[in-house]
Amino acid sequence: TIEFNGTGGLMEGDFGTADINVNMDPALDFDANSTEEHVLVADHADFDVGTGAFSTSWWMKTTNTNEFYVVAKMVSAWPGFRYGCHSDGHLQIQLNDNAGVNADYNGDKNLDDGSWHHCAITLAGPSGAWKGYVDGVLELDETAPAYASLDNSNGLSIGAAYTGGEQPFDGLLADVKFWKGTAVSADDVKILASKINVDPSLLSIGTTNLKGWWKLNDGTGLTAVDSSGNSKNGTLTNFTGSDYWQFDAFSVNAQGSG
C-alpha cells in the first residue's frame, strides 16, 4: 500500500498494482452570506506591529466578487491594517494610523476565479518596502508612507476586516501565517507558494519571528489551532452546523501504470 498524507503534491512513477490511500486535509469553508463567519485570535503583543516590519501569507479559493479581507487587525475607525481583495477581485493592502496617514493599493491579477491562490504581504515599516505577492510572483511593489503606530486593542481577524466579522471572506482558506519583526524575502515567498502548509523551518528566516500559523485543517470543533508553537489559537466565530470543514484543498495526481 502506498499512502499519501498531508498537503499532497505530484508523484510520478510505476505504482504497479499497489493500493493507493489518499489522506487529504480539510480546509475551512467561510460563508459570507450567512452570519459573517470569521476566525478571531485574541489581542496579544505578538500582533501589535507598531511601526516595525511584519509579514503574512495565506492560501485561498473564492468566487466572491465583493470586497473582503483575509488578515486584519484594526478597529472600524482605525488604526490598523487589513489585507484581502477589492471588489474587482484583485489583491488589496491597506493601512491607516488614525493620525492622518492612509494607504491603499490594489493589484492586477484576478483572485476570484475559483482556483487556489497563495498570497503574501510584506511590510518593512514606515517609508519602507511594501510588497504583495500572488502565487509566488511580485504583484505589488510600493513604498509605504511614513505612518505612526498601527497598534490597537482588537484581536487578529482571519476572514474579515474587523473582529465583528464585517466585510467577510467567502470561500476556502488554509495555511495562514503571521510574522512580526521581519519582511519575508522573495525567495521565501516562492517556497511558501509551492504548496499548502509548507514547513516554515525551511525558510531562510527560520521560525523565530513566526508568531502565528493557523493551518485551518483541524477538521472538527470551533478552534483553529496555532501550529507556530506560540499557543495563539483562534476561535471560529459565527460558524454554525458541521459542514464548514471541506476536503477540497489538497489533491494527489498519480501518474503511472498499474
PDB file of C-alpha atoms in Angstrom:
ATOM      1  CA  THR A   1       0.000   0.000   0.000  1.00  0.00           C
ATOM      2  CA  ILE A   2       1.250   3.445  -0.961  1.00  0.00           C
ATOM      3  CA  GLU A   3      -0.035   6.215   1.301  1.00  0.00           C
ATOM      4  CA  PHE A   4      -0.149   9.947   0.604  1.00  0.00           C
ATOM      5  CA  ASN A   5      -0.554  12.225   3.623  1.00  0.00           C
ATOM      6  CA  GLY A   6      -0.688  15.910   4.370  1.00  0.00           C
ATOM      7  CA  THR A   7      -0.748  18.550   1.690  1.00  0.00           C
ATOM      8  CA  GLY A   8      -0.485  16.361  -1.400  1.00  0.00           C
ATOM      9  CA  GLY A   9       1.604  17.064  -4.452  1.00  0.00           C
ATOM     10  CA  LEU A  10       2.733  15.315  -7.616  1.00  0.00           C
ATOM     11  CA  MET A  11       4.354  11.880  -7.644  1.00  0.00           C
ATOM     12  CA  GLU A  12       5.223  10.137 -10.863  1.00  0.00           C
ATOM     13  CA  GLY A  13       6.266   6.530 -11.369  1.00  0.00           C
ATOM     14  CA  ASP A  14       5.129   2.956 -11.761  1.00  0.00           C
ATOM     15  CA  PHE A  15       2.864   2.098  -8.858  1.00  0.00           C
ATOM     16  CA  GLY A  16       2.238  -1.389 -10.171  1.00  0.00           C
ATOM     17  CA  THR A  17      -0.779  -2.996  -8.564  1.00  0.00           C
ATOM     18  CA  ALA A  18      -0.330  -1.270  -5.226  1.00  0.00           C
ATOM     19  CA  ASP A  19      -3.321   0.182  -3.428  1.00  0.00           C
ATOM     20  CA  ILE A  20      -3.071   3.945  -3.072  1.00  0.00           C
ATOM     21  CA  ASN A  21      -4.542   5.631   0.011  1.00  0.00           C
ATOM     22  CA  VAL A  22      -5.067   9.384  -0.282  1.00  0.00           C
ATOM     23  CA  ASN A  23      -5.480  11.109   3.079  1.00  0.00           C
ATOM     24  CA  MET A  24      -6.472  14.717   2.435  1.00  0.00           C
ATOM     25  CA  ASP A  25      -6.520  17.568   4.943  1.00  0.00           C
ATOM     26  CA  PRO A  26      -9.642  19.727   5.167  1.00  0.00           C
ATOM     27  CA  ALA A  27      -9.757  23.498   4.684  1.00  0.00           C
ATOM     28  CA  LEU A  28     -12.023  25.981   6.459  1.00  0.00           C
ATOM     29  CA  ASP A  29     -15.112  26.994   4.486  1.00  0.00           C
ATOM     30  CA  PHE A  30     -16.319  30.560   5.135  1.00  0.00           C
ATOM     31  CA  ASP A  31     -19.851  31.557   4.159  1.00  0.00           C
ATOM     32  CA  ALA A  32     -20.143  35.343   3.939  1.00  0.00           C
ATOM     33  CA  ASN A  33     -23.831  35.089   3.113  1.00  0.00           C
ATOM     34  CA  SER A  34     -24.766  33.564   6.452  1.00  0.00           C
ATOM     35  CA  THR A  35     -23.528  35.055   9.706  1.00  0.00           C
ATOM     36  CA  GLU A  36     -20.229  36.829   8.934  1.00  0.00           C
ATOM     37  CA  GLU A  37     -18.100  33.809   9.778  1.00  0.00           C
ATOM     38  CA  HIS A  38     -14.517  34.560  10.751  1.00  0.00           C
ATOM     39  CA  VAL A  39     -11.711  33.333  12.985  1.00  0.00           C
ATOM     40  CA  LEU A  40     -10.764  35.596  15.883  1.00  0.00           C
ATOM     41  CA  VAL A  41      -7.361  35.430  17.552  1.00  0.00           C
ATOM     42  CA  ALA A  42      -7.232  37.330  20.842  1.00  0.00           C
ATOM     43  CA  ASP A  43      -5.285  40.572  21.047  1.00  0.00           C
ATOM     44  CA  HIS A  44      -1.651  39.993  22.003  1.00  0.00           C
ATOM     45  CA  ALA A  45       1.629  41.891  21.826  1.00  0.00           C
ATOM     46  CA  ASP A  46       2.794  39.410  19.177  1.00  0.00           C
ATOM     47  CA  PHE A  47       0.324  41.004  16.760  1.00  0.00           C
ATOM     48  CA  ASP A  48       0.950  44.629  17.738  1.00  0.00           C
ATOM     49  CA  VAL A  49       3.340  45.602  14.963  1.00  0.00           C
ATOM     50  CA  GLY A  50       3.695  49.292  15.892  1.00  0.00           C
ATOM     51  CA  THR A  51       5.976  50.766  13.248  1.00  0.00           C
ATOM     52  CA  GLY A  52       8.000  47.606  12.791  1.00  0.00           C
ATOM     53  CA  ALA A  53       8.223  45.137   9.938  1.00  0.00           C
ATOM     54  CA  PHE A  54       5.708  42.314   9.606  1.00  0.00           C
ATOM     55  CA  SER A  55       4.518  39.782   7.047  1.00  0.00           C
ATOM     56  CA  THR A  56       1.581  37.483   6.489  1.00  0.00           C
ATOM     57  CA  SER A  57       0.582  34.828   3.977  1.00  0.00           C
ATOM     58  CA  TRP A  58      -2.366  32.562   3.198  1.00  0.00           C
ATOM     59  CA  TRP A  59      -3.951  30.227   0.655  1.00  0.00           C
ATOM     60  CA  MET A  60      -7.478  30.923  -0.562  1.00  0.00           C
ATOM     61  CA  LYS A  61     -10.079  29.743  -3.040  1.00  0.00           C
ATOM     62  CA  THR A  62     -13.034  32.015  -3.782  1.00  0.00           C
ATOM     63  CA  THR A  63     -15.533  33.273  -6.328  1.00  0.00           C
ATOM     64  CA  ASN A  64     -16.560  36.171  -4.078  1.00  0.00           C
ATOM     65  CA  THR A  65     -16.995  39.373  -6.103  1.00  0.00           C
ATOM     66  CA  ASN A  66     -17.474  41.629  -3.074  1.00  0.00           C
ATOM     67  CA  GLU A  67     -14.689  43.436  -1.265  1.00  0.00           C
ATOM     68  CA  PHE A  68     -13.381  41.180   1.506  1.00  0.00           C
ATOM     69  CA  TYR A  69     -10.449  40.797   3.861  1.00  0.00           C
ATOM     70  CA  VAL A  70      -8.461  37.764   4.941  1.00  0.00           C
ATOM     71  CA  VAL A  71      -5.999  39.032   7.575  1.00  0.00           C
ATOM     72  CA  ALA A  72      -6.706  42.197   9.544  1.00  0.00           C
ATOM     73  CA  LYS A  73      -6.006  43.855  12.878  1.00  0.00           C
ATOM     74  CA  MET A  74      -7.934  47.067  13.211  1.00  0.00           C
ATOM     75  CA  VAL A  75     -10.945  48.801  14.677  1.00  0.00           C
ATOM     76  CA  SER A  76     -13.666  50.230  12.462  1.00  0.00           C
ATOM     77  CA  ALA A  77     -12.303  53.757  12.922  1.00  0.00           C
ATOM     78  CA  TRP A  78      -8.622  52.705  12.692  1.00  0.00           C
ATOM     79  CA  PRO A  79      -5.672  52.479  13.416  1.00  0.00           C
ATOM     80  CA  GLY A  80      -4.542  49.160  11.955  1.00  0.00           C
ATOM     81  CA  PHE A  81      -4.117  47.181   8.753  1.00  0.00           C
ATOM     82  CA  ARG A  82      -6.227  44.879   6.602  1.00  0.00           C
ATOM     83  CA  TYR A  83      -5.323  42.673   3.656  1.00  0.00           C
ATOM     84  CA  GLY A  84      -7.671  40.954   1.227  1.00  0.00           C
ATOM     85  CA  CYS A  85      -9.334  41.632  -2.118  1.00  0.00           C
ATOM     86  CA  HIS A  86     -11.047  44.604  -3.704  1.00  0.00           C
ATOM     87  CA  SER A  87     -14.439  44.131  -5.353  1.00  0.00           C
ATOM     88  CA  ASP A  88     -12.610  43.789  -8.689  1.00  0.00           C
ATOM     89  CA  GLY A  89     -11.059  40.543  -7.412  1.00  0.00           C
ATOM     90  CA  HIS A  90      -7.541  41.963  -7.077  1.00  0.00           C
ATOM     91  CA  LEU A  91      -5.229  41.811  -4.061  1.00  0.00           C
ATOM     92  CA  GLN A  92      -5.751  44.797  -1.749  1.00  0.00           C
ATOM     93  CA  ILE A  93      -3.474  46.110   1.014  1.00  0.00           C
ATOM     94  CA  GLN A  94      -4.489  48.905   3.342  1.00  0.00           C
ATOM     95  CA  LEU A  95      -3.267  50.648   6.492  1.00  0.00           C
ATOM     96  CA  ASN A  96      -4.277  53.704   8.459  1.00  0.00           C
ATOM     97  CA  ASP A  97      -2.571  55.082  11.572  1.00  0.00           C
ATOM     98  CA  ASN A  98      -5.535  57.251  12.618  1.00  0.00           C
ATOM     99  CA  ALA A  99      -3.104  60.182  12.638  1.00  0.00           C
ATOM    100  CA  GLY A 100      -3.613  61.406   9.097  1.00  0.00           C
ATOM    101  CA  VAL A 101      -1.875  58.659   7.131  1.00  0.00           C
ATOM    102  CA  ASN A 102      -3.928  56.263   4.997  1.00  0.00           C
ATOM    103  CA  ALA A 103      -2.584  53.992   2.261  1.00  0.00           C
ATOM    104  CA  ASP A 104      -4.470  51.631  -0.043  1.00  0.00           C
ATOM    105  CA  TYR A 105      -3.121  49.712  -3.045  1.00  0.00           C
ATOM    106  CA  ASN A 106      -4.641  47.145  -5.409  1.00  0.00           C
ATOM    107  CA  GLY A 107      -3.021  44.509  -7.613  1.00  0.00           C
ATOM    108  CA  ASP A 108      -3.977  43.329 -11.104  1.00  0.00           C
ATOM    109  CA  LYS A 109      -4.411  39.557 -11.009  1.00  0.00           C
ATOM    110  CA  ASN A 110      -7.906  38.140 -10.585  1.00  0.00           C
ATOM    111  CA  LEU A 111      -8.149  36.047  -7.428  1.00  0.00           C
ATOM    112  CA  ASP A 112     -11.891  35.348  -7.512  1.00  0.00           C
ATOM    113  CA  ASP A 113     -11.695  32.716 -10.265  1.00  0.00           C
ATOM    114  CA  GLY A 114     -12.476  29.694  -8.083  1.00  0.00           C
ATOM    115  CA  SER A 115      -8.877  28.431  -8.128  1.00  0.00           C
ATOM    116  CA  TRP A 116      -6.452  28.126  -5.239  1.00  0.00           C
ATOM    117  CA  HIS A 117      -4.073  31.098  -4.895  1.00  0.00           C
ATOM    118  CA  HIS A 118      -1.270  31.892  -2.493  1.00  0.00           C
ATOM    119  CA  CYS A 119      -0.973  35.475  -1.235  1.00  0.00           C
ATOM    120  CA  ALA A 120       1.822  37.033   0.793  1.00  0.00           C
ATOM    121  CA  ILE A 121       2.259  40.592   2.062  1.00  0.00           C
ATOM    122  CA  THR A 122       5.484  42.010   3.493  1.00  0.00           C
ATOM    123  CA  LEU A 123       5.929  45.444   5.041  1.00  0.00           C
ATOM    124  CA  ALA A 124       9.348  46.728   6.102  1.00  0.00           C
ATOM    125  CA  GLY A 125       7.971  49.616   8.176  1.00  0.00           C
ATOM    126  CA  PRO A 126       7.327  53.349   7.605  1.00  0.00           C
ATOM    127  CA  SER A 127       8.782  54.594   4.312  1.00  0.00           C
ATOM    128  CA  GLY A 128       9.942  51.031   3.653  1.00  0.00           C
ATOM    129  CA  ALA A 129       9.139  48.448   1.019  1.00  0.00           C
ATOM    130  CA  TRP A 130       5.552  47.221   0.970  1.00  0.00           C
ATOM    131  CA  LYS A 131       5.179  44.187  -1.261  1.00  0.00           C
ATOM    132  CA  GLY A 132       2.342  41.906  -2.269  1.00  0.00           C
ATOM    133  CA  TYR A 133       2.821  38.522  -3.943  1.00  0.00           C
ATOM    134  CA  VAL A 134       0.340  36.266  -5.715  1.00  0.00           C
ATOM    135  CA  ASP A 135       1.325  32.655  -6.354  1.00  0.00           C
ATOM    136  CA  GLY A 136       4.948  33.494  -5.611  1.00  0.00           C
ATOM    137  CA  VAL A 137       5.118  36.371  -8.120  1.00  0.00           C
ATOM    138  CA  LEU A 138       5.515  40.023  -7.130  1.00  0.00           C
ATOM    139  CA  GLU A 139       2.177  41.757  -7.669  1.00  0.00           C
ATOM    140  CA  LEU A 140       2.557  44.986  -5.680  1.00  0.00           C
ATOM    141  CA  ASP A 141       5.814  46.840  -5.146  1.00  0.00           C
ATOM    142  CA  GLU A 142       5.120  50.014  -3.183  1.00  0.00           C
ATOM    143  CA  THR A 143       6.831  52.314  -0.723  1.00  0.00           C
ATOM    144  CA  ALA A 144       4.872  52.621   2.489  1.00  0.00           C
ATOM    145  CA  PRO A 145       4.057  56.090   3.814  1.00  0.00           C
ATOM    146  CA  ALA A 146       5.690  57.436   6.964  1.00  0.00           C
ATOM    147  CA  TYR A 147       2.930  56.166   9.222  1.00  0.00           C
ATOM    148  CA  ALA A 148       2.690  56.162  13.022  1.00  0.00           C
ATOM    149  CA  SER A 149       1.947  53.095  15.136  1.00  0.00           C
ATOM    150  CA  LEU A 150      -0.700  50.672  13.851  1.00  0.00           C
ATOM    151  CA  ASP A 151      -1.293  49.156  17.286  1.00  0.00           C
ATOM    152  CA  ASN A 152      -4.801  48.716  18.632  1.00  0.00           C
ATOM    153  CA  SER A 153      -6.585  46.640  21.244  1.00  0.00           C
ATOM    154  CA  ASN A 154      -8.524  44.445  18.823  1.00  0.00           C
ATOM    155  CA  GLY A 155      -7.666  40.850  18.068  1.00  0.00           C
ATOM    156  CA  LEU A 156      -6.337  39.484  14.798  1.00  0.00           C
ATOM    157  CA  SER A 157      -9.186  38.686  12.446  1.00  0.00           C
ATOM    158  CA  ILE A 158      -8.920  35.929   9.829  1.00  0.00           C
ATOM    159  CA  GLY A 159     -11.613  36.071   7.169  1.00  0.00           C
ATOM    160  CA  ALA A 160     -12.998  39.558   7.882  1.00  0.00           C
ATOM    161  CA  ALA A 161     -11.968  43.218   8.092  1.00  0.00           C
ATOM    162  CA  TYR A 162     -12.883  43.681  11.748  1.00  0.00           C
ATOM    163  CA  THR A 163     -13.296  41.488  14.777  1.00  0.00           C
ATOM    164  CA  GLY A 164     -17.065  41.808  14.387  1.00  0.00           C
ATOM    165  CA  GLY A 165     -16.947  39.984  11.063  1.00  0.00           C
ATOM    166  CA  GLU A 166     -17.546  42.912   8.701  1.00  0.00           C
ATOM    167  CA  GLN A 167     -16.555  42.629   5.009  1.00  0.00           C
ATOM    168  CA  PRO A 168     -16.163  38.859   5.356  1.00  0.00           C
ATOM    169  CA  PHE A 169     -14.391  36.387   3.132  1.00  0.00           C
ATOM    170  CA  ASP A 170     -16.442  33.770   1.273  1.00  0.00           C
ATOM    171  CA  GLY A 171     -14.703  30.563   0.207  1.00  0.00           C
ATOM    172  CA  LEU A 172     -11.955  28.260   1.446  1.00  0.00           C
ATOM    173  CA  LEU A 173      -8.951  29.368   3.481  1.00  0.00           C
ATOM    174  CA  ALA A 174      -5.871  27.435   4.559  1.00  0.00           C
ATOM    175  CA  ASP A 175      -2.360  27.932   5.914  1.00  0.00           C
ATOM    176  CA  VAL A 176      -2.449  31.449   7.379  1.00  0.00           C
ATOM    177  CA  LYS A 177       0.921  32.606   8.726  1.00  0.00           C
ATOM    178  CA  PHE A 178       1.947  35.795  10.543  1.00  0.00           C
ATOM    179  CA  TRP A 179       5.477  37.089  11.212  1.00  0.00           C
ATOM    180  CA  LYS A 180       6.397  40.061  13.368  1.00  0.00           C
ATOM    181  CA  GLY A 181       9.693  41.931  13.046  1.00  0.00           C
ATOM    182  CA  THR A 182      10.659  40.741   9.581  1.00  0.00           C
ATOM    183  CA  ALA A 183       9.745  41.194   5.936  1.00  0.00           C
ATOM    184  CA  VAL A 184       9.759  37.742   4.351  1.00  0.00           C
ATOM    185  CA  SER A 185      12.088  37.574   1.348  1.00  0.00           C
ATOM    186  CA  ALA A 186      11.008  36.938  -2.238  1.00  0.00           C
ATOM    187  CA  ASP A 187      12.806  33.590  -2.212  1.00  0.00           C
ATOM    188  CA  ASP A 188      10.964  32.521   0.922  1.00  0.00           C
ATOM    189  CA  VAL A 189       7.648  33.596  -0.614  1.00  0.00           C
ATOM    190  CA  LYS A 190       8.318  31.251  -3.533  1.00  0.00           C
ATOM    191  CA  ILE A 191       8.781  28.396  -1.074  1.00  0.00           C
ATOM    192  CA  LEU A 192       5.562  29.325   0.725  1.00  0.00           C
ATOM    193  CA  ALA A 193       3.725  29.353  -2.598  1.00  0.00           C
ATOM    194  CA  SER A 194       4.998  25.907  -3.587  1.00  0.00           C
ATOM    195  CA  LYS A 195       2.351  24.033  -1.572  1.00  0.00           C
ATOM    196  CA  ILE A 196      -0.105  24.452   1.259  1.00  0.00           C
ATOM    197  CA  ASN A 197       1.309  24.182   4.803  1.00  0.00           C
ATOM    198  CA  VAL A 198       4.975  24.431   3.879  1.00  0.00           C
ATOM    199  CA  ASP A 199       7.123  23.785   6.939  1.00  0.00           C
ATOM    200  CA  PRO A 200       8.274  27.295   7.998  1.00  0.00           C
ATOM    201  CA  SER A 201      11.583  25.910   9.243  1.00  0.00           C
ATOM    202  CA  LEU A 202      12.541  25.524   5.577  1.00  0.00           C
ATOM    203  CA  LEU A 203      12.549  29.299   5.118  1.00  0.00           C
ATOM    204  CA  SER A 204      15.747  31.345   5.359  1.00  0.00           C
ATOM    205  CA  ILE A 205      14.183  33.463   8.131  1.00  0.00           C
ATOM    206  CA  GLY A 206      13.564  30.403  10.281  1.00  0.00           C
ATOM    207  CA  THR A 207      10.740  30.367  12.819  1.00  0.00           C
ATOM    208  CA  THR A 208      11.884  32.871  15.465  1.00  0.00           C
ATOM    209  CA  ASN A 209       9.624  35.645  14.146  1.00  0.00           C
ATOM    210  CA  LEU A 210       6.704  33.376  13.290  1.00  0.00           C
ATOM    211  CA  LYS A 211       4.013  34.457  15.756  1.00  0.00           C
ATOM    212  CA  GLY A 212       1.068  32.507  14.378  1.00  0.00           C
ATOM    213  CA  TRP A 213       0.376  29.656  11.967  1.00  0.00           C
ATOM    214  CA  TRP A 214      -3.204  28.571  11.540  1.00  0.00           C
ATOM    215  CA  LYS A 215      -3.373  25.659   9.129  1.00  0.00           C
ATOM    216  CA  LEU A 216      -7.193  25.729   9.288  1.00  0.00           C
ATOM    217  CA  ASN A 217      -7.246  21.978   8.725  1.00  0.00           C
ATOM    218  CA  ASP A 218      -8.438  20.957  12.193  1.00  0.00           C
ATOM    219  CA  GLY A 219     -11.444  19.123  10.766  1.00  0.00           C
ATOM    220  CA  THR A 220     -13.670  19.383  13.820  1.00  0.00           C
ATOM    221  CA  GLY A 221     -14.734  21.789  16.518  1.00  0.00           C
ATOM    222  CA  LEU A 222     -14.577  25.580  16.768  1.00  0.00           C
ATOM    223  CA  THR A 223     -10.860  26.063  17.428  1.00  0.00           C
ATOM    224  CA  ALA A 224      -8.236  26.987  14.845  1.00  0.00           C
ATOM    225  CA  VAL A 225      -5.071  25.580  16.382  1.00  0.00           C
ATOM    226  CA  ASP A 226      -1.910  27.675  16.215  1.00  0.00           C
ATOM    227  CA  SER A 227       0.901  25.465  14.880  1.00  0.00           C
ATOM    228  CA  SER A 228       3.639  28.065  15.453  1.00  0.00           C
ATOM    229  CA  GLY A 229       4.225  26.828  18.993  1.00  0.00           C
ATOM    230  CA  ASN A 230       3.017  30.126  20.494  1.00  0.00           C
ATOM    231  CA  SER A 231      -0.412  28.844  21.568  1.00  0.00           C
ATOM    232  CA  LYS A 232      -2.322  31.668  19.866  1.00  0.00           C
ATOM    233  CA  ASN A 233      -5.338  29.561  18.944  1.00  0.00           C
ATOM    234  CA  GLY A 234      -8.167  31.202  17.050  1.00  0.00           C
ATOM    235  CA  THR A 235     -11.893  30.858  17.729  1.00  0.00           C
ATOM    236  CA  LEU A 236     -14.258  30.056  14.886  1.00  0.00           C
ATOM    237  CA  THR A 237     -16.873  32.775  15.284  1.00  0.00           C
ATOM    238  CA  ASN A 238     -20.440  32.630  13.914  1.00  0.00           C
ATOM    239  CA  PHE A 239     -19.842  29.230  12.321  1.00  0.00           C
ATOM    240  CA  THR A 240     -22.900  27.002  12.568  1.00  0.00           C
ATOM    241  CA  GLY A 241     -23.718  23.436  11.584  1.00  0.00           C
ATOM    242  CA  SER A 242     -20.931  20.966  10.892  1.00  0.00           C
ATOM    243  CA  ASP A 243     -20.057  21.359   7.216  1.00  0.00           C
ATOM    244  CA  TYR A 244     -17.515  24.174   7.491  1.00  0.00           C
ATOM    245  CA  TRP A 245     -14.552  21.788   7.173  1.00  0.00           C
ATOM    246  CA  GLN A 246     -14.266  20.893   3.471  1.00  0.00           C
ATOM    247  CA  PHE A 247     -11.974  18.320   1.848  1.00  0.00           C
ATOM    248  CA  ASP A 248     -11.195  20.386  -1.220  1.00  0.00           C
ATOM    249  CA  ALA A 249      -7.815  21.936  -0.686  1.00  0.00           C
ATOM    250  CA  PHE A 250      -5.418  19.136  -1.461  1.00  0.00           C
ATOM    251  CA  SER A 251      -5.064  16.611  -4.236  1.00  0.00           C
ATOM    252  CA  VAL A 252      -2.735  13.922  -5.480  1.00  0.00           C
ATOM    253  CA  ASN A 253      -2.114  13.355  -9.174  1.00  0.00           C
ATOM    254  CA  ALA A 254      -0.807   9.809  -9.524  1.00  0.00           C
ATOM    255  CA  GLN A 255       0.669   9.072 -12.945  1.00  0.00           C
ATOM    256  CA  GLY A 256       1.993   5.681 -13.891  1.00  0.00           C
ATOM    257  CA  SER A 257       0.840   2.166 -14.673  1.00  0.00           C
ATOM    258  CA  GLY A 258      -0.922  -0.376 -12.578  1.00  0.00           C
TER     259      GLY A 258
END
